[in-house]
Amino acid sequence: AVQAGSARLDRRMKKVRVLALMHPQLVPPDSLEGQSDKDINVWKTEFDVVSKLRGCGHEVRPLGVQYELAPVREAVESFQPHVGFNLLEEFHGEVVFDHNVVSYLELLRVRYTGCNPRGMILSRGKALSKKLCAYHRIRVPDFAVFPMGRKVRRPSHLQFPLIVKSLIEHASVGIAKASIVDSDEKLTERVRFVHERVGTDAIAEQFIDGRELYVSVIGNERLVAFPTFELVADKRGADEPLIATARAKHDLEYQERHGIDIRPAELTPELAAEAAHVSKRIYRILELSGYARLDFRLDARGHLYFLEANPNPEIAEKEEFASSARHAGVAYPELLERILRFGMRQQA
C-alpha cells in the first residue's frame, strides 16, 4: 500500500527541467532507428533515462561532461534546471573524481539525483567500506590491501582462496577467472596485474564460495529495499566458481554462451528480510543517498557477506536495479520520477 501510494505521487509529479550529466561519448541519439544492438548496449542507460523522462513530460537536456566543469556552469545558467540527473561514473578519466562533479553542483546550488559526495567517497574504497561495516558487526570477508609500489606480502590471517580486485574500480573492472588465486605466487602475479593494467591499488579478500546477491535500495531518510536479485550462470561447469567478471557483466555474447542472467533470488522469507535489513543498515553506515546497490555473497551455511556498495548503479531499464524495482511493482518511469523526487529533496 505504501509503494502504491508512492507510485501515485510519482505519477502526479510536476514537470521539471532536467540537466542529464553523462560522458560525451554516451550522449544518445533521439531514436533507436538504424542502431545495432552493440551500439545500443553502449549508451542504453543514457537513452532509457532521457527518453523515459521526456515521455513523462519533463524537459531534459543531455550534457556531455568529461574534462571541464565550465560547460556545467554554462548549462546551469542558460537552462536553469530544477535538478541534475547524474549519470557520470568518472571525471577526467578518473573514477575517484566522480564525487567532485557532485560537489560542484552543490556549490552551484543545484539539486541532483543519486548519491552525495560523502557517500561516494566512503563507498568508493572497498577496504574503507568494509572496515566501517565490520565495526558495526556486519559480516565481511577477511581482506588485505596491496598498495602500488610495495612488495606483496600476504598477512598470515588471510587464507586461500582469495579474489584479487582493484581497490577503487567498480563495474568488475579487472576481474576475471584468474582473479581467484590459491598460492602466494598467483597472488603476487594478480596484484601486479591490477597495479600495472588497471593502475590502482589492489585488494585481496577471502573468496566466499556461494551465491552472488544484489540488493537495490532507494531513498534518503526513509529507505526502501527492493527484492534481492541473484547472478546465475546456467551453463557453467559444476566445479567452476561463480564470480561477476567484467565479461559476465558487459559482454553480451559471453553472457549468452555461459547462460548468465541476473534474476530474482529464491530465498527463505527470513533470509530475504535479513538481506533487506542489512542493506539498509549499510546504506546508512556509508551515508549513501538517492539510490544504491549492495553486493553480497551467500555461503552454504546461509551467512551473508557484504562485498561492496555501488552508489548511482546501472539504471538502464533492463538492468538489475530497475528489474528489482519492477519486481516490487514500481514501473520504470515511476522509478525514474521517484529518483528525481529524492534528488529534488537534496539540500542545495
PDB file of C-alpha atoms in Angstrom, residues 8-301:
ATOM      1  CA  ARG A   8       0.630   7.569  -7.411  1.00  0.00           C
ATOM      2  CA  LEU A   9       2.519  10.533  -6.007  1.00  0.00           C
ATOM      3  CA  ASP A  10       5.276   9.959  -8.570  1.00  0.00           C
ATOM      4  CA  ARG A  11       2.738   9.992 -11.408  1.00  0.00           C
ATOM      5  CA  ARG A  12       1.455  13.386 -10.246  1.00  0.00           C
ATOM      6  CA  MET A  13       4.925  14.913 -10.107  1.00  0.00           C
ATOM      7  CA  LYS A  14       5.057  18.315 -11.741  1.00  0.00           C
ATOM      8  CA  LYS A  15       7.025  18.676 -14.960  1.00  0.00           C
ATOM      9  CA  VAL A  16      10.568  19.891 -14.394  1.00  0.00           C
ATOM     10  CA  ARG A  17      13.722  20.845 -16.287  1.00  0.00           C
ATOM     11  CA  VAL A  18      16.326  18.091 -16.008  1.00  0.00           C
ATOM     12  CA  LEU A  19      20.008  18.527 -16.856  1.00  0.00           C
ATOM     13  CA  ALA A  20      21.262  14.987 -17.551  1.00  0.00           C
ATOM     14  CA  LEU A  21      25.018  14.727 -16.957  1.00  0.00           C
ATOM     15  CA  MET A  22      26.760  11.948 -18.874  1.00  0.00           C
ATOM     16  CA  HIS A  23      30.001  11.151 -20.648  1.00  0.00           C
ATOM     17  CA  PRO A  24      30.227  12.839 -24.081  1.00  0.00           C
ATOM     18  CA  GLN A  25      30.595   9.545 -25.956  1.00  0.00           C
ATOM     19  CA  LEU A  26      27.425   8.253 -24.282  1.00  0.00           C
ATOM     20  CA  VAL A  27      25.084  11.075 -25.304  1.00  0.00           C
ATOM     21  CA  PRO A  28      22.352   9.008 -27.006  1.00  0.00           C
ATOM     22  CA  PRO A  29      20.536   9.639 -30.288  1.00  0.00           C
ATOM     23  CA  ASP A  30      16.896  10.697 -30.208  1.00  0.00           C
ATOM     24  CA  SER A  31      15.783   7.396 -31.773  1.00  0.00           C
ATOM     25  CA  LEU A  32      16.885   3.754 -31.887  1.00  0.00           C
ATOM     26  CA  GLU A  33      16.091   3.545 -35.588  1.00  0.00           C
ATOM     27  CA  GLY A  34      19.049   2.174 -37.550  1.00  0.00           C
ATOM     28  CA  GLN A  35      21.070   1.413 -34.390  1.00  0.00           C
ATOM     29  CA  SER A  36      22.647  -2.012 -33.822  1.00  0.00           C
ATOM     30  CA  ASP A  37      22.262  -3.943 -30.567  1.00  0.00           C
ATOM     31  CA  LYS A  38      26.000  -3.480 -29.964  1.00  0.00           C
ATOM     32  CA  ASP A  39      25.745   0.297 -30.313  1.00  0.00           C
ATOM     33  CA  ILE A  40      22.624   0.479 -28.152  1.00  0.00           C
ATOM     34  CA  ASN A  41      24.318  -1.512 -25.411  1.00  0.00           C
ATOM     35  CA  VAL A  42      26.960   1.218 -25.063  1.00  0.00           C
ATOM     36  CA  TRP A  43      24.550   4.068 -24.248  1.00  0.00           C
ATOM     37  CA  LYS A  44      21.390   2.168 -23.261  1.00  0.00           C
ATOM     38  CA  THR A  45      21.281   3.730 -19.798  1.00  0.00           C
ATOM     39  CA  GLU A  46      21.509   7.276 -21.092  1.00  0.00           C
ATOM     40  CA  PHE A  47      18.894   6.611 -23.782  1.00  0.00           C
ATOM     41  CA  ASP A  48      16.499   4.947 -21.344  1.00  0.00           C
ATOM     42  CA  VAL A  49      16.737   7.762 -18.808  1.00  0.00           C
ATOM     43  CA  VAL A  50      16.456  10.616 -21.302  1.00  0.00           C
ATOM     44  CA  SER A  51      13.682   9.078 -23.403  1.00  0.00           C
ATOM     45  CA  LYS A  52      11.565   7.919 -20.458  1.00  0.00           C
ATOM     46  CA  LEU A  53      11.815  11.237 -18.626  1.00  0.00           C
ATOM     47  CA  ARG A  54      10.815  13.046 -21.802  1.00  0.00           C
ATOM     48  CA  GLY A  55       7.961  10.596 -22.139  1.00  0.00           C
ATOM     49  CA  CYS A  56       6.819  11.682 -18.673  1.00  0.00           C
ATOM     50  CA  GLY A  57       6.659  15.250 -19.938  1.00  0.00           C
ATOM     51  CA  HIS A  58       9.886  16.575 -18.422  1.00  0.00           C
ATOM     52  CA  GLU A  59      12.224  18.861 -20.358  1.00  0.00           C
ATOM     53  CA  VAL A  60      15.526  17.001 -20.494  1.00  0.00           C
ATOM     54  CA  ARG A  61      18.828  18.400 -21.758  1.00  0.00           C
ATOM     55  CA  PRO A  62      21.687  15.847 -22.064  1.00  0.00           C
ATOM     56  CA  LEU A  63      25.140  17.316 -21.378  1.00  0.00           C
ATOM     57  CA  GLY A  64      28.434  15.559 -22.065  1.00  0.00           C
ATOM     58  CA  VAL A  65      30.935  16.159 -19.248  1.00  0.00           C
ATOM     59  CA  GLN A  66      34.472  14.830 -19.301  1.00  0.00           C
ATOM     60  CA  TYR A  67      37.404  17.239 -18.774  1.00  0.00           C
ATOM     61  CA  GLU A  68      35.937  20.666 -17.951  1.00  0.00           C
ATOM     62  CA  LEU A  69      33.397  21.936 -15.435  1.00  0.00           C
ATOM     63  CA  ALA A  70      32.728  25.157 -17.334  1.00  0.00           C
ATOM     64  CA  PRO A  71      30.048  23.510 -19.559  1.00  0.00           C
ATOM     65  CA  VAL A  72      28.157  22.524 -16.419  1.00  0.00           C
ATOM     66  CA  ARG A  73      28.068  26.101 -15.163  1.00  0.00           C
ATOM     67  CA  GLU A  74      27.087  27.419 -18.593  1.00  0.00           C
ATOM     68  CA  ALA A  75      24.241  24.904 -18.870  1.00  0.00           C
ATOM     69  CA  VAL A  76      23.024  25.729 -15.369  1.00  0.00           C
ATOM     70  CA  GLU A  77      22.982  29.446 -16.141  1.00  0.00           C
ATOM     71  CA  SER A  78      21.254  29.070 -19.530  1.00  0.00           C
ATOM     72  CA  PHE A  79      18.892  26.157 -18.840  1.00  0.00           C
ATOM     73  CA  GLN A  80      18.109  26.857 -15.167  1.00  0.00           C
ATOM     74  CA  PRO A  81      17.440  23.182 -14.352  1.00  0.00           C
ATOM     75  CA  HIS A  82      15.302  22.181 -11.407  1.00  0.00           C
ATOM     76  CA  VAL A  83      17.520  19.119 -10.939  1.00  0.00           C
ATOM     77  CA  GLY A  84      20.591  17.439 -12.405  1.00  0.00           C
ATOM     78  CA  PHE A  85      20.339  13.729 -13.252  1.00  0.00           C
ATOM     79  CA  ASN A  86      23.825  12.389 -12.569  1.00  0.00           C
ATOM     80  CA  LEU A  87      24.867   9.553 -14.904  1.00  0.00           C
ATOM     81  CA  LEU A  88      28.623  10.124 -14.603  1.00  0.00           C
ATOM     82  CA  GLU A  89      30.944   7.360 -13.413  1.00  0.00           C
ATOM     83  CA  GLU A  90      34.195   9.319 -13.574  1.00  0.00           C
ATOM     84  CA  PHE A  91      35.668  12.730 -14.408  1.00  0.00           C
ATOM     85  CA  HIS A  92      38.847  13.434 -16.342  1.00  0.00           C
ATOM     86  CA  GLY A  93      39.250   9.689 -16.767  1.00  0.00           C
ATOM     87  CA  GLU A  94      39.485   9.071 -13.015  1.00  0.00           C
ATOM     88  CA  VAL A  95      36.806   7.216 -11.065  1.00  0.00           C
ATOM     89  CA  VAL A  96      37.961   8.851  -7.822  1.00  0.00           C
ATOM     90  CA  PHE A  97      36.983  12.261  -9.230  1.00  0.00           C
ATOM     91  CA  ASP A  98      33.289  11.426  -9.713  1.00  0.00           C
ATOM     92  CA  HIS A  99      32.265  12.995  -6.419  1.00  0.00           C
ATOM     93  CA  ASN A 100      33.882  16.301  -7.397  1.00  0.00           C
ATOM     94  CA  VAL A 101      31.248  16.943 -10.064  1.00  0.00           C
ATOM     95  CA  VAL A 102      28.520  16.429  -7.482  1.00  0.00           C
ATOM     96  CA  SER A 103      30.342  18.762  -5.101  1.00  0.00           C
ATOM     97  CA  TYR A 104      30.428  21.336  -7.893  1.00  0.00           C
ATOM     98  CA  LEU A 105      26.675  21.033  -8.329  1.00  0.00           C
ATOM     99  CA  GLU A 106      26.315  21.702  -4.613  1.00  0.00           C
ATOM    100  CA  LEU A 107      28.488  24.823  -4.955  1.00  0.00           C
ATOM    101  CA  LEU A 108      26.207  25.964  -7.788  1.00  0.00           C
ATOM    102  CA  ARG A 109      23.199  25.318  -5.532  1.00  0.00           C
ATOM    103  CA  VAL A 110      21.784  22.785  -7.989  1.00  0.00           C
ATOM    104  CA  ARG A 111      19.913  19.775  -6.675  1.00  0.00           C
ATOM    105  CA  TYR A 112      20.881  16.417  -8.168  1.00  0.00           C
ATOM    106  CA  THR A 113      19.881  12.782  -8.274  1.00  0.00           C
ATOM    107  CA  GLY A 114      21.801   9.970  -6.711  1.00  0.00           C
ATOM    108  CA  CYS A 115      24.457   9.905  -4.061  1.00  0.00           C
ATOM    109  CA  ASN A 116      26.038  12.781  -2.162  1.00  0.00           C
ATOM    110  CA  PRO A 117      29.845  13.294  -2.333  1.00  0.00           C
ATOM    111  CA  ARG A 118      30.476  11.934   1.174  1.00  0.00           C
ATOM    112  CA  GLY A 119      28.692   8.661   0.475  1.00  0.00           C
ATOM    113  CA  MET A 120      30.523   8.296  -2.829  1.00  0.00           C
ATOM    114  CA  ILE A 121      33.886   8.661  -1.095  1.00  0.00           C
ATOM    115  CA  LEU A 122      33.057   6.252   1.740  1.00  0.00           C
ATOM    116  CA  SER A 123      31.779   3.559  -0.610  1.00  0.00           C
ATOM    117  CA  ARG A 124      34.434   4.006  -3.304  1.00  0.00           C
ATOM    118  CA  GLY A 125      37.194   2.391  -1.262  1.00  0.00           C
ATOM    119  CA  LYS A 126      36.381  -1.280  -0.816  1.00  0.00           C
ATOM    120  CA  ALA A 127      38.628  -1.506   2.251  1.00  0.00           C
ATOM    121  CA  LEU A 128      37.215   1.565   3.993  1.00  0.00           C
ATOM    122  CA  SER A 129      33.612   0.485   3.472  1.00  0.00           C
ATOM    123  CA  LYS A 130      34.404  -2.989   4.840  1.00  0.00           C
ATOM    124  CA  LYS A 131      36.133  -1.507   7.893  1.00  0.00           C
ATOM    125  CA  LEU A 132      33.152   0.693   8.665  1.00  0.00           C
ATOM    126  CA  CYS A 133      30.725  -2.192   8.284  1.00  0.00           C
ATOM    127  CA  ALA A 134      32.875  -4.587  10.318  1.00  0.00           C
ATOM    128  CA  TYR A 135      32.919  -2.016  13.142  1.00  0.00           C
ATOM    129  CA  HIS A 136      29.119  -2.201  13.116  1.00  0.00           C
ATOM    130  CA  ARG A 137      29.251  -6.023  13.302  1.00  0.00           C
ATOM    131  CA  ILE A 138      28.269  -6.652   9.699  1.00  0.00           C
ATOM    132  CA  ARG A 139      29.950  -9.749   8.296  1.00  0.00           C
ATOM    133  CA  VAL A 140      32.634  -9.026   5.668  1.00  0.00           C
ATOM    134  CA  PRO A 141      35.330 -11.256   4.121  1.00  0.00           C
ATOM    135  CA  ASP A 142      38.853 -11.060   5.547  1.00  0.00           C
ATOM    136  CA  PHE A 143      40.962  -8.835   3.316  1.00  0.00           C
ATOM    137  CA  ALA A 144      44.248  -7.015   2.846  1.00  0.00           C
ATOM    138  CA  VAL A 145      45.228  -4.025   0.718  1.00  0.00           C
ATOM    139  CA  PHE A 146      48.303  -4.101  -1.520  1.00  0.00           C
ATOM    140  CA  PRO A 147      49.376  -0.556  -2.459  1.00  0.00           C
ATOM    141  CA  MET A 148      51.183   0.158  -5.690  1.00  0.00           C
ATOM    142  CA  GLY A 149      54.969   0.268  -5.441  1.00  0.00           C
ATOM    143  CA  ARG A 150      55.210  -2.086  -2.451  1.00  0.00           C
ATOM    144  CA  LYS A 151      56.216  -5.709  -2.215  1.00  0.00           C
ATOM    145  CA  VAL A 152      53.341  -8.172  -1.980  1.00  0.00           C
ATOM    146  CA  ARG A 153      53.293  -9.790   1.462  1.00  0.00           C
ATOM    147  CA  ARG A 154      50.227 -11.759   2.460  1.00  0.00           C
ATOM    148  CA  PRO A 155      49.222 -11.354   6.133  1.00  0.00           C
ATOM    149  CA  SER A 156      49.149 -14.661   7.984  1.00  0.00           C
ATOM    150  CA  HIS A 157      45.445 -14.314   8.811  1.00  0.00           C
ATOM    151  CA  LEU A 158      44.490 -14.125   5.138  1.00  0.00           C
ATOM    152  CA  GLN A 159      43.861 -17.663   3.914  1.00  0.00           C
ATOM    153  CA  PHE A 160      43.408 -19.001   0.390  1.00  0.00           C
ATOM    154  CA  PRO A 161      41.470 -18.991  -1.843  1.00  0.00           C
ATOM    155  CA  LEU A 162      41.435 -15.232  -2.375  1.00  0.00           C
ATOM    156  CA  ILE A 163      39.956 -12.976  -5.012  1.00  0.00           C
ATOM    157  CA  VAL A 164      42.043 -10.009  -6.145  1.00  0.00           C
ATOM    158  CA  LYS A 165      40.367  -6.777  -7.274  1.00  0.00           C
ATOM    159  CA  SER A 166      41.029  -3.110  -7.830  1.00  0.00           C
ATOM    160  CA  LEU A 167      40.653  -1.210  -4.572  1.00  0.00           C
ATOM    161  CA  ILE A 168      38.512   1.541  -6.112  1.00  0.00           C
ATOM    162  CA  GLU A 169      37.156   0.486  -9.511  1.00  0.00           C
ATOM    163  CA  HIS A 170      33.562  -0.664  -9.861  1.00  0.00           C
ATOM    164  CA  ALA A 171      31.746  -2.467 -12.704  1.00  0.00           C
ATOM    165  CA  SER A 172      34.046  -5.524 -12.270  1.00  0.00           C
ATOM    166  CA  VAL A 173      36.961  -3.738 -13.948  1.00  0.00           C
ATOM    167  CA  GLY A 174      39.977  -6.072 -13.902  1.00  0.00           C
ATOM    168  CA  ILE A 175      38.033  -9.068 -12.567  1.00  0.00           C
ATOM    169  CA  ALA A 176      38.430 -12.358 -14.466  1.00  0.00           C
ATOM    170  CA  LYS A 177      38.645 -16.048 -13.648  1.00  0.00           C
ATOM    171  CA  ALA A 178      42.356 -15.528 -12.944  1.00  0.00           C
ATOM    172  CA  SER A 179      41.380 -13.150 -10.125  1.00  0.00           C
ATOM    173  CA  ILE A 180      40.810 -16.160  -7.844  1.00  0.00           C
ATOM    174  CA  VAL A 181      44.183 -17.274  -6.526  1.00  0.00           C
ATOM    175  CA  ASP A 182      45.296 -20.195  -4.349  1.00  0.00           C
ATOM    176  CA  SER A 183      49.016 -19.530  -3.787  1.00  0.00           C
ATOM    177  CA  ASP A 184      51.362 -16.685  -2.904  1.00  0.00           C
ATOM    178  CA  GLU A 185      52.875 -16.835  -6.391  1.00  0.00           C
ATOM    179  CA  LYS A 186      49.483 -16.367  -8.051  1.00  0.00           C
ATOM    180  CA  LEU A 187      48.567 -13.664  -5.539  1.00  0.00           C
ATOM    181  CA  THR A 188      51.702 -11.706  -6.426  1.00  0.00           C
ATOM    182  CA  GLU A 189      51.045 -12.145 -10.126  1.00  0.00           C
ATOM    183  CA  ARG A 190      47.456 -10.951  -9.915  1.00  0.00           C
ATOM    184  CA  VAL A 191      48.242  -7.996  -7.663  1.00  0.00           C
ATOM    185  CA  ARG A 192      50.840  -6.887 -10.199  1.00  0.00           C
ATOM    186  CA  PHE A 193      48.216  -7.230 -12.935  1.00  0.00           C
ATOM    187  CA  VAL A 194      45.910  -4.853 -11.063  1.00  0.00           C
ATOM    188  CA  HIS A 195      48.754  -2.414 -10.418  1.00  0.00           C
ATOM    189  CA  GLU A 196      50.008  -2.399 -13.998  1.00  0.00           C
ATOM    190  CA  ARG A 197      46.899  -2.980 -16.110  1.00  0.00           C
ATOM    191  CA  VAL A 198      44.191  -1.323 -14.024  1.00  0.00           C
ATOM    192  CA  GLY A 199      46.512   1.276 -12.499  1.00  0.00           C
ATOM    193  CA  THR A 200      45.206   1.216  -8.922  1.00  0.00           C
ATOM    194  CA  ASP A 201      45.989  -0.294  -5.544  1.00  0.00           C
ATOM    195  CA  ALA A 202      44.741  -3.871  -5.142  1.00  0.00           C
ATOM    196  CA  ILE A 203      42.630  -5.584  -2.523  1.00  0.00           C
ATOM    197  CA  ALA A 204      42.675  -9.341  -1.920  1.00  0.00           C
ATOM    198  CA  GLU A 205      39.765 -10.719   0.019  1.00  0.00           C
ATOM    199  CA  GLN A 206      38.644 -14.131   1.179  1.00  0.00           C
ATOM    200  CA  PHE A 207      36.746 -15.788  -1.659  1.00  0.00           C
ATOM    201  CA  ILE A 208      33.306 -16.781  -0.403  1.00  0.00           C
ATOM    202  CA  ASP A 209      32.199 -19.796  -2.399  1.00  0.00           C
ATOM    203  CA  GLY A 210      28.464 -19.462  -2.847  1.00  0.00           C
ATOM    204  CA  ARG A 211      25.795 -17.260  -4.382  1.00  0.00           C
ATOM    205  CA  GLU A 212      26.188 -13.668  -5.612  1.00  0.00           C
ATOM    206  CA  LEU A 213      23.320 -11.455  -4.426  1.00  0.00           C
ATOM    207  CA  TYR A 214      22.388  -7.836  -5.158  1.00  0.00           C
ATOM    208  CA  VAL A 215      20.051  -5.658  -3.098  1.00  0.00           C
ATOM    209  CA  SER A 216      18.799  -2.366  -4.558  1.00  0.00           C
ATOM    210  CA  VAL A 217      17.969   0.386  -2.078  1.00  0.00           C
ATOM    211  CA  ILE A 218      16.358   3.761  -2.737  1.00  0.00           C
ATOM    212  CA  GLY A 219      15.718   6.762  -0.516  1.00  0.00           C
ATOM    213  CA  ASN A 220      17.298   9.455   1.624  1.00  0.00           C
ATOM    214  CA  GLU A 221      15.910   9.240   5.155  1.00  0.00           C
ATOM    215  CA  ARG A 222      13.174   6.652   4.635  1.00  0.00           C
ATOM    216  CA  LEU A 223      14.573   3.702   2.723  1.00  0.00           C
ATOM    217  CA  VAL A 224      13.031   1.010   0.537  1.00  0.00           C
ATOM    218  CA  ALA A 225      14.916  -2.203  -0.284  1.00  0.00           C
ATOM    219  CA  PHE A 226      13.656  -3.861  -3.442  1.00  0.00           C
ATOM    220  CA  PRO A 227      13.622  -7.678  -3.791  1.00  0.00           C
ATOM    221  CA  THR A 228      17.034  -9.350  -3.833  1.00  0.00           C
ATOM    222  CA  PHE A 229      18.372 -10.398  -7.231  1.00  0.00           C
ATOM    223  CA  GLU A 230      20.980 -13.051  -7.979  1.00  0.00           C
ATOM    224  CA  LEU A 231      23.701 -13.610 -10.570  1.00  0.00           C
ATOM    225  CA  VAL A 232      23.385 -17.064 -12.163  1.00  0.00           C
ATOM    226  CA  ALA A 233      25.331 -18.896 -14.847  1.00  0.00           C
ATOM    227  CA  ASP A 234      23.229 -21.836 -16.003  1.00  0.00           C
ATOM    228  CA  LYS A 235      25.884 -23.237 -18.357  1.00  0.00           C
ATOM    229  CA  ARG A 236      28.957 -23.119 -16.094  1.00  0.00           C
ATOM    230  CA  GLY A 237      30.751 -26.274 -15.004  1.00  0.00           C
ATOM    231  CA  ALA A 238      29.964 -27.878 -11.662  1.00  0.00           C
ATOM    232  CA  ASP A 239      33.436 -27.064 -10.294  1.00  0.00           C
ATOM    233  CA  GLU A 240      33.649 -23.593 -11.858  1.00  0.00           C
ATOM    234  CA  PRO A 241      33.367 -20.777  -9.286  1.00  0.00           C
ATOM    235  CA  LEU A 242      30.684 -18.157  -9.860  1.00  0.00           C
ATOM    236  CA  ILE A 243      32.100 -14.631  -9.991  1.00  0.00           C
ATOM    237  CA  ALA A 244      30.927 -11.399 -11.581  1.00  0.00           C
ATOM    238  CA  THR A 245      33.728 -10.904 -14.091  1.00  0.00           C
ATOM    239  CA  ALA A 246      33.868  -7.912 -16.423  1.00  0.00           C
ATOM    240  CA  ARG A 247      32.860 -10.152 -19.342  1.00  0.00           C
ATOM    241  CA  ALA A 248      29.978 -11.662 -17.378  1.00  0.00           C
ATOM    242  CA  LYS A 249      28.589  -8.183 -16.752  1.00  0.00           C
ATOM    243  CA  HIS A 250      29.206  -6.459 -20.084  1.00  0.00           C
ATOM    244  CA  ASP A 251      29.831  -8.960 -22.911  1.00  0.00           C
ATOM    245  CA  LEU A 252      26.502  -9.943 -24.487  1.00  0.00           C
ATOM    246  CA  GLU A 253      27.939 -12.885 -26.452  1.00  0.00           C
ATOM    247  CA  TYR A 254      29.735 -14.201 -23.366  1.00  0.00           C
ATOM    248  CA  GLN A 255      26.516 -13.942 -21.348  1.00  0.00           C
ATOM    249  CA  GLU A 256      24.622 -15.939 -23.959  1.00  0.00           C
ATOM    250  CA  ARG A 257      27.330 -18.595 -24.225  1.00  0.00           C
ATOM    251  CA  HIS A 258      27.502 -19.191 -20.457  1.00  0.00           C
ATOM    252  CA  GLY A 259      23.825 -18.741 -19.646  1.00  0.00           C
ATOM    253  CA  ILE A 260      24.495 -15.726 -17.452  1.00  0.00           C
ATOM    254  CA  ASP A 261      21.497 -13.915 -16.072  1.00  0.00           C
ATOM    255  CA  ILE A 262      20.500 -11.756 -13.115  1.00  0.00           C
ATOM    256  CA  ARG A 263      17.104 -12.778 -11.805  1.00  0.00           C
ATOM    257  CA  PRO A 264      15.022 -12.685  -8.602  1.00  0.00           C
ATOM    258  CA  ALA A 265      16.736 -14.695  -5.874  1.00  0.00           C
ATOM    259  CA  GLU A 266      14.894 -17.610  -4.324  1.00  0.00           C
ATOM    260  CA  LEU A 267      15.385 -17.007  -0.609  1.00  0.00           C
ATOM    261  CA  THR A 268      13.566 -18.015   2.538  1.00  0.00           C
ATOM    262  CA  PRO A 269      11.394 -15.211   3.972  1.00  0.00           C
ATOM    263  CA  GLU A 270      13.825 -14.915   6.881  1.00  0.00           C
ATOM    264  CA  LEU A 271      16.874 -14.560   4.637  1.00  0.00           C
ATOM    265  CA  ALA A 272      15.104 -12.097   2.330  1.00  0.00           C
ATOM    266  CA  ALA A 273      14.209  -9.957   5.333  1.00  0.00           C
ATOM    267  CA  GLU A 274      17.789 -10.138   6.627  1.00  0.00           C
ATOM    268  CA  ALA A 275      19.205  -9.064   3.239  1.00  0.00           C
ATOM    269  CA  ALA A 276      16.875  -6.064   3.143  1.00  0.00           C
ATOM    270  CA  HIS A 277      17.593  -5.099   6.770  1.00  0.00           C
ATOM    271  CA  VAL A 278      21.386  -5.397   6.457  1.00  0.00           C
ATOM    272  CA  SER A 279      21.353  -3.473   3.186  1.00  0.00           C
ATOM    273  CA  LYS A 280      19.519  -0.556   4.773  1.00  0.00           C
ATOM    274  CA  ARG A 281      21.969  -0.574   7.684  1.00  0.00           C
ATOM    275  CA  ILE A 282      24.949  -0.466   5.323  1.00  0.00           C
ATOM    276  CA  TYR A 283      23.294   2.293   3.275  1.00  0.00           C
ATOM    277  CA  ARG A 284      23.074   4.423   6.417  1.00  0.00           C
ATOM    278  CA  ILE A 285      26.535   3.480   7.722  1.00  0.00           C
ATOM    279  CA  LEU A 286      28.126   4.616   4.449  1.00  0.00           C
ATOM    280  CA  GLU A 287      25.921   7.740   4.407  1.00  0.00           C
ATOM    281  CA  LEU A 288      24.518   6.937   0.962  1.00  0.00           C
ATOM    282  CA  SER A 289      21.592   8.798  -0.573  1.00  0.00           C
ATOM    283  CA  GLY A 290      19.392   8.661  -3.653  1.00  0.00           C
ATOM    284  CA  TYR A 291      19.815   5.054  -4.687  1.00  0.00           C
ATOM    285  CA  ALA A 292      22.464   2.336  -4.492  1.00  0.00           C
ATOM    286  CA  ARG A 293      23.068  -1.378  -4.988  1.00  0.00           C
ATOM    287  CA  LEU A 294      24.639  -3.501  -2.251  1.00  0.00           C
ATOM    288  CA  ASP A 295      26.574  -6.625  -3.289  1.00  0.00           C
ATOM    289  CA  PHE A 296      26.796  -9.752  -1.137  1.00  0.00           C
ATOM    290  CA  ARG A 297      27.972 -13.356  -1.166  1.00  0.00           C
ATOM    291  CA  LEU A 298      25.849 -16.034   0.490  1.00  0.00           C
ATOM    292  CA  ASP A 299      27.762 -19.088   1.684  1.00  0.00           C
ATOM    293  CA  ALA A 300      26.490 -22.650   2.133  1.00  0.00           C
ATOM    294  CA  ARG A 301      25.653 -22.011   5.797  1.00  0.00           C
TER     295      ARG A 301
END
